[in-house]
PDB file of C-alpha atoms and ligand atoms in Angstrom:
ATOM      1  CA  UNK A1298    -106.641  -3.934 -16.463  1.00  0.00           C
ATOM      2  CA  UNK A1299    -107.275  -7.653 -16.169  1.00  0.00           C
ATOM      3  CA  UNK A1300    -107.154 -10.465 -18.701  1.00  0.00           C
ATOM      4  CA  UNK A1301    -105.930  -9.569 -22.174  1.00  0.00           C
ATOM      5  CA  UNK A1302    -104.806 -11.609 -25.169  1.00  0.00           C
ATOM      6  CA  UNK A1303    -101.085 -11.809 -25.824  1.00  0.00           C
ATOM      7  CA  UNK A1304    -101.650 -10.084 -29.133  1.00  0.00           C
ATOM      8  CA  UNK A1305    -103.320  -7.098 -27.455  1.00  0.00           C
ATOM      9  CA  UNK A1306    -100.347  -6.730 -25.117  1.00  0.00           C
ATOM     10  CA  UNK A1307     -97.770  -7.095 -27.896  1.00  0.00           C
ATOM     11  CA  UNK A1308     -99.479  -4.558 -30.131  1.00  0.00           C
ATOM     12  CA  UNK A1309     -99.507  -2.119 -27.230  1.00  0.00           C
ATOM     13  CA  UNK A1310     -95.815  -2.835 -26.527  1.00  0.00           C
ATOM     14  CA  UNK A1311     -94.968  -2.430 -30.205  1.00  0.00           C
ATOM     15  CA  UNK A1312     -96.491   1.054 -30.260  1.00  0.00           C
ATOM     16  CA  UNK A1313     -94.420   2.031 -27.240  1.00  0.00           C
ATOM     17  CA  UNK A1314     -91.283   0.269 -28.557  1.00  0.00           C
ATOM     18  CA  UNK A1315     -91.235  -1.891 -25.425  1.00  0.00           C
ATOM     19  CA  UNK A1316     -91.529  -5.592 -24.643  1.00  0.00           C
ATOM     20  CA  UNK A1317     -93.705  -7.663 -22.362  1.00  0.00           C
ATOM     21  CA  UNK A1318     -91.970 -10.154 -20.133  1.00  0.00           C
ATOM     22  CA  UNK A1319     -93.175 -13.751 -20.443  1.00  0.00           C
ATOM     23  CA  UNK A1320     -92.291 -16.354 -17.819  1.00  0.00           C
ATOM     24  CA  UNK A1321     -92.790 -20.122 -17.798  1.00  0.00           C
ATOM     25  CA  UNK A1322     -94.704 -21.119 -14.680  1.00  0.00           C
ATOM     26  CA  UNK A1323     -95.106 -24.679 -13.477  1.00  0.00           C
ATOM     27  CA  UNK A1324     -96.895 -23.954 -10.228  1.00  0.00           C
ATOM     28  CA  UNK A1325     -99.619 -21.695  -8.891  1.00  0.00           C
ATOM     29  CA  UNK A1326     -97.155 -19.828  -6.643  1.00  0.00           C
ATOM     30  CA  UNK A1327     -94.873 -19.018  -9.591  1.00  0.00           C
ATOM     31  CA  UNK A1328     -97.851 -17.584 -11.468  1.00  0.00           C
ATOM     32  CA  UNK A1329     -98.960 -15.495  -8.517  1.00  0.00           C
ATOM     33  CA  UNK A1330     -95.465 -14.064  -7.959  1.00  0.00           C
ATOM     34  CA  UNK A1331     -95.312 -12.878 -11.589  1.00  0.00           C
ATOM     35  CA  UNK A1332     -98.671 -11.121 -11.263  1.00  0.00           C
ATOM     36  CA  UNK A1333     -97.720  -9.487  -7.922  1.00  0.00           C
ATOM     37  CA  UNK A1334     -94.428  -8.218  -9.370  1.00  0.00           C
ATOM     38  CA  UNK A1335     -96.143  -6.829 -12.501  1.00  0.00           C
ATOM     39  CA  UNK A1336     -98.677  -5.011 -10.327  1.00  0.00           C
ATOM     40  CA  UNK A1337     -95.868  -3.494  -8.301  1.00  0.00           C
ATOM     41  CA  UNK A1338     -93.932  -2.350 -11.375  1.00  0.00           C
ATOM     42  CA  UNK A1339     -97.104  -1.290 -13.179  1.00  0.00           C
ATOM     43  CA  UNK A1340     -96.394  -3.208 -16.375  1.00  0.00           C
ATOM     44  CA  UNK A1341     -98.122  -6.040 -18.245  1.00  0.00           C
ATOM     45  CA  UNK A1342     -96.912  -9.640 -17.953  1.00  0.00           C
ATOM     46  CA  UNK A1343     -97.496 -12.978 -19.657  1.00  0.00           C
ATOM     47  CA  UNK A1344     -97.726 -16.333 -17.878  1.00  0.00           C
ATOM     48  CA  UNK A1345     -96.491 -19.203 -20.033  1.00  0.00           C
ATOM     49  CA  UNK A1346     -97.792 -22.753 -19.843  1.00  0.00           C
ATOM     50  CA  UNK A1347     -95.322 -25.449 -20.760  1.00  0.00           C
ATOM     51  CA  UNK A1348     -97.177 -28.710 -21.432  1.00  0.00           C
ATOM     52  CA  UNK A1349     -96.254 -31.618 -19.185  1.00  0.00           C
ATOM     53  CA  UNK A1350     -96.976 -30.194 -15.738  1.00  0.00           C
ATOM     54  CA  UNK A1351    -100.441 -29.210 -14.557  1.00  0.00           C
ATOM     55  CA  UNK A1352    -103.350 -29.647 -16.974  1.00  0.00           C
ATOM     56  CA  UNK A1353    -104.218 -26.908 -19.452  1.00  0.00           C
ATOM     57  CA  UNK A1354    -107.614 -26.612 -17.762  1.00  0.00           C
ATOM     58  CA  UNK A1355    -106.076 -26.005 -14.331  1.00  0.00           C
ATOM     59  CA  UNK A1356    -103.545 -23.502 -15.694  1.00  0.00           C
ATOM     60  CA  UNK A1357    -106.245 -21.633 -17.588  1.00  0.00           C
ATOM     61  CA  UNK A1358    -108.554 -21.422 -14.576  1.00  0.00           C
ATOM     62  CA  UNK A1359    -105.795 -20.132 -12.290  1.00  0.00           C
ATOM     63  CA  UNK A1360    -104.369 -17.679 -14.823  1.00  0.00           C
ATOM     64  CA  UNK A1361    -107.820 -16.301 -15.644  1.00  0.00           C
ATOM     65  CA  UNK A1362    -108.635 -15.796 -11.982  1.00  0.00           C
ATOM     66  CA  UNK A1363    -105.294 -14.098 -11.279  1.00  0.00           C
ATOM     67  CA  UNK A1364    -105.664 -11.878 -14.350  1.00  0.00           C
ATOM     68  CA  UNK A1365    -109.230 -10.866 -13.567  1.00  0.00           C
ATOM     69  CA  UNK A1366    -108.237  -9.768 -10.085  1.00  0.00           C
ATOM     70  CA  UNK A1367    -104.997  -8.061 -11.148  1.00  0.00           C
ATOM     71  CA  UNK A1368    -104.514  -4.315 -11.127  1.00  0.00           C
ATOM     72  CA  UNK A1369    -102.418  -4.561 -14.290  1.00  0.00           C
ATOM     73  CA  UNK A1370    -102.754  -6.270 -17.708  1.00  0.00           C
ATOM     74  CA  UNK A1371    -102.077  -9.992 -17.630  1.00  0.00           C
ATOM     75  CA  UNK A1372    -102.219 -12.625 -20.349  1.00  0.00           C
ATOM     76  CA  UNK A1373    -101.223 -16.257 -20.707  1.00  0.00           C
ATOM     77  CA  UNK A1374    -100.106 -18.507 -23.522  1.00  0.00           C
ATOM     78  CA  UNK A1375     -99.201 -22.071 -24.376  1.00  0.00           C
ATOM     79  CA  UNK A1376     -95.397 -22.120 -24.795  1.00  0.00           C
ATOM     80  CA  UNK A1377     -93.933 -24.340 -27.564  1.00  0.00           C
ATOM     81  CA  UNK A1378     -97.130 -26.189 -28.419  1.00  0.00           C
ATOM     82  CA  UNK A1379     -95.866 -29.401 -30.016  1.00  0.00           C
ATOM     83  CA  UNK A1380     -98.993 -30.439 -31.940  1.00  0.00           C
ATOM     84  CA  UNK A1381    -102.432 -29.497 -33.227  1.00  0.00           C
ATOM     85  CA  UNK A1382    -103.956 -31.617 -30.444  1.00  0.00           C
ATOM     86  CA  UNK A1383    -102.150 -29.820 -27.618  1.00  0.00           C
ATOM     87  CA  UNK A1384    -103.001 -26.462 -29.179  1.00  0.00           C
ATOM     88  CA  UNK A1385    -106.687 -27.422 -29.360  1.00  0.00           C
ATOM     89  CA  UNK A1386    -106.600 -28.699 -25.798  1.00  0.00           C
ATOM     90  CA  UNK A1387    -105.505 -25.217 -24.675  1.00  0.00           C
ATOM     91  CA  UNK A1388    -108.124 -23.476 -26.816  1.00  0.00           C
ATOM     92  CA  UNK A1389    -110.790 -25.730 -25.279  1.00  0.00           C
ATOM     93  CA  UNK A1390    -109.457 -24.858 -21.838  1.00  0.00           C
ATOM     94  CA  UNK A1391    -109.976 -21.144 -22.580  1.00  0.00           C
ATOM     95  CA  UNK A1392    -106.472 -19.878 -23.420  1.00  0.00           C
ATOM     96  CA  UNK A1393    -106.605 -16.444 -25.106  1.00  0.00           C
ATOM     97  CA  UNK A1394    -103.349 -17.168 -26.961  1.00  0.00           C
ATOM     98  CA  UNK A1395    -101.238 -20.148 -27.984  1.00  0.00           C
ATOM     99  CA  UNK A1396     -97.866 -20.908 -29.527  1.00  0.00           C
ATOM    100  CA  UNK A1397     -97.358 -23.672 -32.056  1.00  0.00           C
ATOM    101  CA  UNK A1398     -93.757 -24.629 -32.695  1.00  0.00           C
ATOM    102  CA  UNK A1399     -92.759 -26.680 -35.718  1.00  0.00           C
ATOM    103  CA  UNK A1400     -89.554 -24.740 -36.280  1.00  0.00           C
ATOM    104  CA  UNK A1401     -87.504 -27.949 -36.218  1.00  0.00           C
ATOM    105  CA  UNK A1402     -89.190 -29.065 -39.447  1.00  0.00           C
ATOM    106  CA  UNK A1403     -88.404 -27.872 -42.984  1.00  0.00           C
ATOM    107  CA  UNK A1404     -89.910 -24.471 -43.898  1.00  0.00           C
ATOM    108  CA  UNK A1405     -92.810 -25.887 -45.965  1.00  0.00           C
ATOM    109  CA  UNK A1406     -93.813 -28.313 -43.222  1.00  0.00           C
ATOM    110  CA  UNK A1407     -93.618 -25.586 -40.590  1.00  0.00           C
ATOM    111  CA  UNK A1408     -95.882 -23.434 -42.782  1.00  0.00           C
ATOM    112  CA  UNK A1409     -98.393 -26.239 -43.386  1.00  0.00           C
ATOM    113  CA  UNK A1410     -98.755 -27.294 -39.730  1.00  0.00           C
ATOM    114  CA  UNK A1411     -98.756 -23.736 -38.366  1.00  0.00           C
ATOM    115  CA  UNK A1412    -101.404 -22.669 -40.871  1.00  0.00           C
ATOM    116  CA  UNK A1413    -103.749 -25.458 -39.742  1.00  0.00           C
ATOM    117  CA  UNK A1414    -103.508 -24.325 -36.118  1.00  0.00           C
ATOM    118  CA  UNK A1415    -103.913 -20.627 -36.990  1.00  0.00           C
ATOM    119  CA  UNK A1416    -107.038 -21.336 -39.040  1.00  0.00           C
ATOM    120  CA  UNK A1417    -108.827 -23.072 -36.159  1.00  0.00           C
ATOM    121  CA  UNK A1418    -107.457 -20.773 -33.447  1.00  0.00           C
ATOM    122  CA  UNK A1419    -108.698 -17.669 -35.260  1.00  0.00           C
ATOM    123  CA  UNK A1420    -112.201 -19.168 -35.505  1.00  0.00           C
ATOM    124  CA  UNK A1421    -112.197 -19.117 -31.709  1.00  0.00           C
ATOM    125  CA  UNK A1422    -110.642 -15.656 -31.448  1.00  0.00           C
ATOM    126  CA  UNK A1423    -107.362 -17.072 -30.155  1.00  0.00           C
ATOM    127  CA  UNK A1424    -104.110 -15.536 -31.414  1.00  0.00           C
ATOM    128  CA  UNK A1425    -101.087 -17.597 -32.392  1.00  0.00           C
ATOM    129  CA  UNK A1426     -97.315 -17.297 -32.050  1.00  0.00           C
ATOM    130  CA  UNK A1427     -95.090 -19.532 -34.184  1.00  0.00           C
ATOM    131  CA  UNK A1428     -91.340 -19.873 -34.606  1.00  0.00           C
ATOM    132  CA  UNK A1429     -89.008 -19.530 -37.549  1.00  0.00           C
ATOM    133  CA  UNK A1430     -85.366 -20.521 -37.516  1.00  0.00           C
ATOM    134  CA  UNK A1431     -85.170 -23.133 -34.776  1.00  0.00           C
ATOM    135  CA  UNK A1432     -84.194 -21.743 -31.348  1.00  0.00           C
ATOM    136  CA  UNK A1433     -82.270 -24.771 -30.069  1.00  0.00           C
ATOM    137  CA  UNK A1434     -80.495 -25.812 -26.893  1.00  0.00           C
ATOM    138  CA  UNK A1435     -77.990 -23.589 -25.087  1.00  0.00           C
ATOM    139  CA  UNK A1436     -75.860 -26.640 -24.226  1.00  0.00           C
ATOM    140  CA  UNK A1437     -75.034 -26.961 -27.966  1.00  0.00           C
ATOM    141  CA  UNK A1438     -72.949 -23.958 -28.974  1.00  0.00           C
ATOM    142  CA  UNK A1439     -73.699 -24.497 -32.659  1.00  0.00           C
ATOM    143  CA  UNK A1440     -77.420 -24.050 -31.966  1.00  0.00           C
ATOM    144  CA  UNK A1441     -76.893 -20.370 -31.152  1.00  0.00           C
ATOM    145  CA  UNK A1442     -73.633 -19.588 -32.950  1.00  0.00           C
ATOM    146  CA  UNK A1443     -74.268 -21.080 -36.398  1.00  0.00           C
ATOM    147  CA  UNK A1444     -75.849 -18.196 -38.283  1.00  0.00           C
ATOM    148  CA  UNK A1445     -76.951 -20.458 -41.140  1.00  0.00           C
ATOM    149  CA  UNK A1446     -79.680 -21.656 -38.740  1.00  0.00           C
ATOM    150  CA  UNK A1447     -80.985 -18.140 -38.064  1.00  0.00           C
ATOM    151  CA  UNK A1448     -84.294 -16.811 -39.421  1.00  0.00           C
ATOM    152  CA  UNK A1449     -84.086 -15.340 -42.929  1.00  0.00           C
ATOM    153  CA  UNK A1450     -85.937 -12.084 -43.657  1.00  0.00           C
ATOM    154  CA  UNK A1451     -87.419 -13.295 -46.965  1.00  0.00           C
ATOM    155  CA  UNK A1452     -88.695 -16.460 -45.264  1.00  0.00           C
ATOM    156  CA  UNK A1453     -90.180 -14.381 -42.435  1.00  0.00           C
ATOM    157  CA  UNK A1454     -92.228 -12.414 -44.965  1.00  0.00           C
ATOM    158  CA  UNK A1455     -93.361 -15.583 -46.741  1.00  0.00           C
ATOM    159  CA  UNK A1456     -94.117 -17.444 -43.500  1.00  0.00           C
ATOM    160  CA  UNK A1457     -96.306 -14.662 -42.124  1.00  0.00           C
ATOM    161  CA  UNK A1458     -98.108 -14.261 -45.437  1.00  0.00           C
ATOM    162  CA  UNK A1459     -98.854 -17.963 -45.743  1.00  0.00           C
ATOM    163  CA  UNK A1460     -99.741 -18.763 -42.134  1.00  0.00           C
ATOM    164  CA  UNK A1461    -101.397 -15.588 -40.828  1.00  0.00           C
ATOM    165  CA  UNK A1462     -99.621 -15.834 -37.453  1.00  0.00           C
ATOM    166  CA  UNK A1463    -100.103 -12.989 -34.964  1.00  0.00           C
ATOM    167  CA  UNK A1464     -96.573 -12.964 -33.565  1.00  0.00           C
ATOM    168  CA  UNK A1465     -93.351 -14.678 -34.507  1.00  0.00           C
ATOM    169  CA  UNK A1466     -90.403 -16.010 -32.535  1.00  0.00           C
ATOM    170  CA  UNK A1467     -87.304 -15.550 -34.681  1.00  0.00           C
ATOM    171  CA  UNK A1468     -83.973 -17.262 -34.214  1.00  0.00           C
ATOM    172  CA  UNK A1469     -81.340 -14.515 -34.037  1.00  0.00           C
ATOM    173  CA  UNK A1470     -78.722 -16.250 -31.891  1.00  0.00           C
ATOM    174  CA  UNK A1471     -80.405 -17.302 -28.654  1.00  0.00           C
ATOM    175  CA  UNK A1472     -81.113 -20.777 -27.252  1.00  0.00           C
ATOM    176  CA  UNK A1473     -82.959 -22.498 -24.417  1.00  0.00           C
ATOM    177  CA  UNK A1474     -81.308 -23.495 -21.136  1.00  0.00           C
ATOM    178  CA  UNK A1475     -77.927 -22.608 -19.683  1.00  0.00           C
ATOM    179  CA  UNK A1476     -75.518 -21.135 -22.250  1.00  0.00           C
ATOM    180  CA  UNK A1477     -72.141 -22.815 -22.678  1.00  0.00           C
ATOM    181  CA  UNK A1478     -70.629 -19.450 -23.634  1.00  0.00           C
ATOM    182  CA  UNK A1479     -71.937 -15.902 -23.873  1.00  0.00           C
ATOM    183  CA  UNK A1480     -74.464 -15.584 -26.688  1.00  0.00           C
ATOM    184  CA  UNK A1481     -74.281 -12.729 -29.151  1.00  0.00           C
ATOM    185  CA  UNK A1482     -77.599 -11.774 -30.759  1.00  0.00           C
ATOM    186  CA  UNK A1483     -77.500 -10.817 -34.428  1.00  0.00           C
ATOM    187  CA  UNK A1484     -79.018  -7.368 -33.964  1.00  0.00           C
ATOM    188  CA  UNK A1485     -78.492  -6.349 -37.592  1.00  0.00           C
ATOM    189  CA  UNK A1486     -80.553  -9.334 -38.677  1.00  0.00           C
ATOM    190  CA  UNK A1487     -83.255  -8.433 -36.156  1.00  0.00           C
ATOM    191  CA  UNK A1488     -83.343  -4.884 -37.496  1.00  0.00           C
ATOM    192  CA  UNK A1489     -83.816  -6.198 -41.017  1.00  0.00           C
ATOM    193  CA  UNK A1490     -86.554  -8.652 -39.958  1.00  0.00           C
ATOM    194  CA  UNK A1491     -88.370  -5.889 -38.098  1.00  0.00           C
ATOM    195  CA  UNK A1492     -88.143  -3.712 -41.206  1.00  0.00           C
ATOM    196  CA  UNK A1493     -89.871  -6.289 -43.402  1.00  0.00           C
ATOM    197  CA  UNK A1494     -92.804  -7.101 -41.091  1.00  0.00           C
ATOM    198  CA  UNK A1495     -95.303  -5.403 -38.762  1.00  0.00           C
ATOM    199  CA  UNK A1496     -96.004  -8.610 -36.836  1.00  0.00           C
ATOM    200  CA  UNK A1497     -94.669  -8.421 -33.253  1.00  0.00           C
ATOM    201  CA  UNK A1498     -91.436 -10.381 -32.768  1.00  0.00           C
ATOM    202  CA  UNK A1499     -90.544 -12.653 -29.880  1.00  0.00           C
ATOM    203  CA  UNK A1500     -87.184 -13.475 -28.295  1.00  0.00           C
ATOM    204  CA  UNK A1501     -86.902 -16.974 -26.802  1.00  0.00           C
ATOM    205  CA  UNK A1502     -84.068 -18.150 -24.555  1.00  0.00           C
ATOM    206  CA  UNK A1503     -83.819 -14.859 -22.660  1.00  0.00           C
ATOM    207  CA  UNK A1504     -82.170 -16.494 -19.613  1.00  0.00           C
ATOM    208  CA  UNK A1505     -78.461 -15.782 -19.643  1.00  0.00           C
ATOM    209  CA  UNK A1506     -78.394 -13.256 -22.499  1.00  0.00           C
ATOM    210  CA  UNK A1507     -76.497 -10.155 -21.291  1.00  0.00           C
ATOM    211  CA  UNK A1508     -79.182  -7.641 -20.299  1.00  0.00           C
ATOM    212  CA  UNK A1509     -77.750  -4.912 -22.511  1.00  0.00           C
ATOM    213  CA  UNK A1510     -78.269  -7.131 -25.570  1.00  0.00           C
ATOM    214  CA  UNK A1511     -81.873  -7.787 -24.534  1.00  0.00           C
ATOM    215  CA  UNK A1512     -82.430  -4.046 -24.185  1.00  0.00           C
ATOM    216  CA  UNK A1513     -80.953  -3.443 -27.646  1.00  0.00           C
ATOM    217  CA  UNK A1514     -83.139  -6.192 -29.113  1.00  0.00           C
ATOM    218  CA  UNK A1515     -86.233  -4.505 -27.654  1.00  0.00           C
ATOM    219  CA  UNK A1516     -85.233  -1.202 -29.239  1.00  0.00           C
ATOM    220  CA  UNK A1517     -84.880  -3.013 -32.557  1.00  0.00           C
ATOM    221  CA  UNK A1518     -88.268  -4.705 -32.570  1.00  0.00           C
ATOM    222  CA  UNK A1519     -88.634  -7.471 -29.959  1.00  0.00           C
ATOM    223  CA  UNK A1520     -92.013  -7.157 -28.168  1.00  0.00           C
ATOM    224  CA  UNK A1521     -92.052 -10.317 -26.028  1.00  0.00           C
ATOM    225  CA  UNK A1522     -89.084 -11.638 -24.094  1.00  0.00           C
ATOM    226  CA  UNK A1523     -89.300 -15.215 -22.826  1.00  0.00           C
ATOM    227  CA  UNK A1524     -87.552 -16.353 -19.668  1.00  0.00           C
ATOM    228  CA  UNK A1525     -87.846 -19.939 -18.472  1.00  0.00           C
ATOM    229  CA  UNK A1526     -84.584 -21.360 -17.120  1.00  0.00           C
ATOM    230  CA  UNK A1527     -83.657 -18.394 -14.914  1.00  0.00           C
ATOM    231  CA  UNK A1528     -87.029 -18.092 -13.228  1.00  0.00           C
ATOM    232  CA  UNK A1529     -87.295 -21.835 -12.723  1.00  0.00           C
ATOM    233  CA  UNK A1530     -83.893 -21.879 -11.002  1.00  0.00           C
ATOM    234  CA  UNK A1531     -84.614 -18.812  -8.865  1.00  0.00           C
ATOM    235  CA  UNK A1532     -87.971 -20.158  -7.772  1.00  0.00           C
ATOM    236  CA  UNK A1533     -86.554 -23.574  -6.892  1.00  0.00           C
ATOM    237  CA  UNK A1534     -83.870 -21.873  -4.765  1.00  0.00           C
ATOM    238  CA  UNK A1535     -86.500 -19.702  -3.068  1.00  0.00           C
ATOM    239  CA  UNK A1536     -88.582 -22.757  -2.176  1.00  0.00           C
ATOM    240  CA  UNK A1537     -85.585 -24.712  -0.939  1.00  0.00           C
ATOM    241  CA  UNK A1538     -84.465 -21.885   1.325  1.00  0.00           C
ATOM    242  CA  UNK A1539     -87.988 -21.254   2.620  1.00  0.00           C
ATOM    243  CA  UNK A1540     -88.717 -24.895   3.354  1.00  0.00           C
ATOM    244  CA  UNK A1541     -85.363 -25.437   5.084  1.00  0.00           C
ATOM    245  CA  UNK A1542     -86.174 -22.776   7.655  1.00  0.00           C
ATOM    246  CA  UNK A1543     -89.913 -23.403   7.835  1.00  0.00           C
ATOM    247  CA  UNK A1544     -91.677 -22.525  11.069  1.00  0.00           C
ATOM    248  CA  UNK A1545     -93.490 -25.746  11.928  1.00  0.00           C
ATOM    249  CA  UNK A1546     -96.583 -23.802  12.964  1.00  0.00           C
ATOM    250  CA  UNK A1547     -97.057 -22.436   9.457  1.00  0.00           C
ATOM    251  CA  UNK A1548     -99.201 -24.145   6.809  1.00  0.00           C
ATOM    252  CA  UNK A1549     -97.771 -24.487   3.305  1.00  0.00           C
ATOM    253  CA  UNK A1550    -100.123 -21.846   1.866  1.00  0.00           C
ATOM    254  CA  UNK A1551     -98.700 -19.371   4.358  1.00  0.00           C
ATOM    255  CA  UNK A1552     -95.261 -19.843   2.827  1.00  0.00           C
ATOM    256  CA  UNK A1553     -96.176 -18.283  -0.538  1.00  0.00           C
ATOM    257  CA  UNK A1554     -95.329 -14.705   0.565  1.00  0.00           C
ATOM    258  CA  UNK A1555     -91.909 -15.978   1.630  1.00  0.00           C
ATOM    259  CA  UNK A1556     -91.199 -17.331  -1.878  1.00  0.00           C
ATOM    260  CA  UNK A1557     -92.341 -14.015  -3.278  1.00  0.00           C
ATOM    261  CA  UNK A1558     -89.917 -12.076  -1.087  1.00  0.00           C
ATOM    262  CA  UNK A1559     -87.053 -14.125  -2.518  1.00  0.00           C
ATOM    263  CA  UNK A1560     -87.892 -13.739  -6.214  1.00  0.00           C
ATOM    264  CA  UNK A1561     -89.325 -10.244  -6.223  1.00  0.00           C
ATOM    265  CA  UNK A1562     -86.029  -8.458  -6.943  1.00  0.00           C
ATOM    266  CA  UNK A1563     -85.364 -10.765  -9.881  1.00  0.00           C
ATOM    267  CA  UNK A1564     -88.848 -10.384 -11.366  1.00  0.00           C
ATOM    268  CA  UNK A1565     -89.081  -6.641 -10.868  1.00  0.00           C
ATOM    269  CA  UNK A1566     -85.595  -6.247 -12.366  1.00  0.00           C
ATOM    270  CA  UNK A1567     -86.685  -8.080 -15.517  1.00  0.00           C
ATOM    271  CA  UNK A1568     -89.874  -6.058 -15.752  1.00  0.00           C
ATOM    272  CA  UNK A1569     -88.088  -2.734 -15.408  1.00  0.00           C
ATOM    273  CA  UNK A1570     -85.582  -3.863 -18.038  1.00  0.00           C
ATOM    274  CA  UNK A1571     -88.211  -4.593 -20.695  1.00  0.00           C
ATOM    275  CA  UNK A1572     -90.781  -1.929 -19.820  1.00  0.00           C
ATOM    276  CA  UNK A1573     -88.971   1.203 -18.625  1.00  0.00           C
ATOM    277  CA  UNK A1574     -88.155   3.905 -21.162  1.00  0.00           C
TER     278      UNK A1574
HETATM  279 ZN1   ZN B2784     -88.780 -20.970 -26.078  1.00  0.00          ZN
END
């Protein structure tokens, strides 16, 4: 129970052929709701920090405190770290795990920049996720339908060998944001990638993928499922509704349980989907 590294959670999930849900959180209340839901379901969960909102130091302090007091396993990670500097900023702030994403660059460049981050991160005992095959934007159909952009099994093997990453996000037909049309994950490709590596695999762009496909992907080797857009939208709606009907005698901190009530079904549903047998 308590704070774990992402790698510890993914290795455990891999053994059980399950996945750990990972949610982008921009605010303290969003983080707390994820932890409460995970405790209720009795599964692990990962809080993701997307740079640009609160500082890495603030996120780390809050996440560590929530994890240490949790009755289930909790971890947190930098999501889509854009540079060595941002990655180091998170390591300095105490993150147990980080992601570095140079998947938009040519293979060799992605290898070179990822390797640099992994080398330093490992010195500090921090594990690293990287990305191969660029998971693009869901508003561009080609980003998730053009299979020539997907991860290639031989490159996955080479990338892991050269960089030493601890987990890998692979592009198999998902994208970030709101999908223009229903995505269709390349599950055969995933099966092949999972066959050629033991490193835990990550699915980005989980929001809006039909749940049955996500479940299949978990059976075929995905150990971390990322959801950003859906949770962000649900939480914003929950806040809007709560604030519209706010009892004027209540302080803002007293409203947190009301947000939780409105997102709990969504969060618990996701957690059951990725964790139940
Ligand atoms: Zn992502």
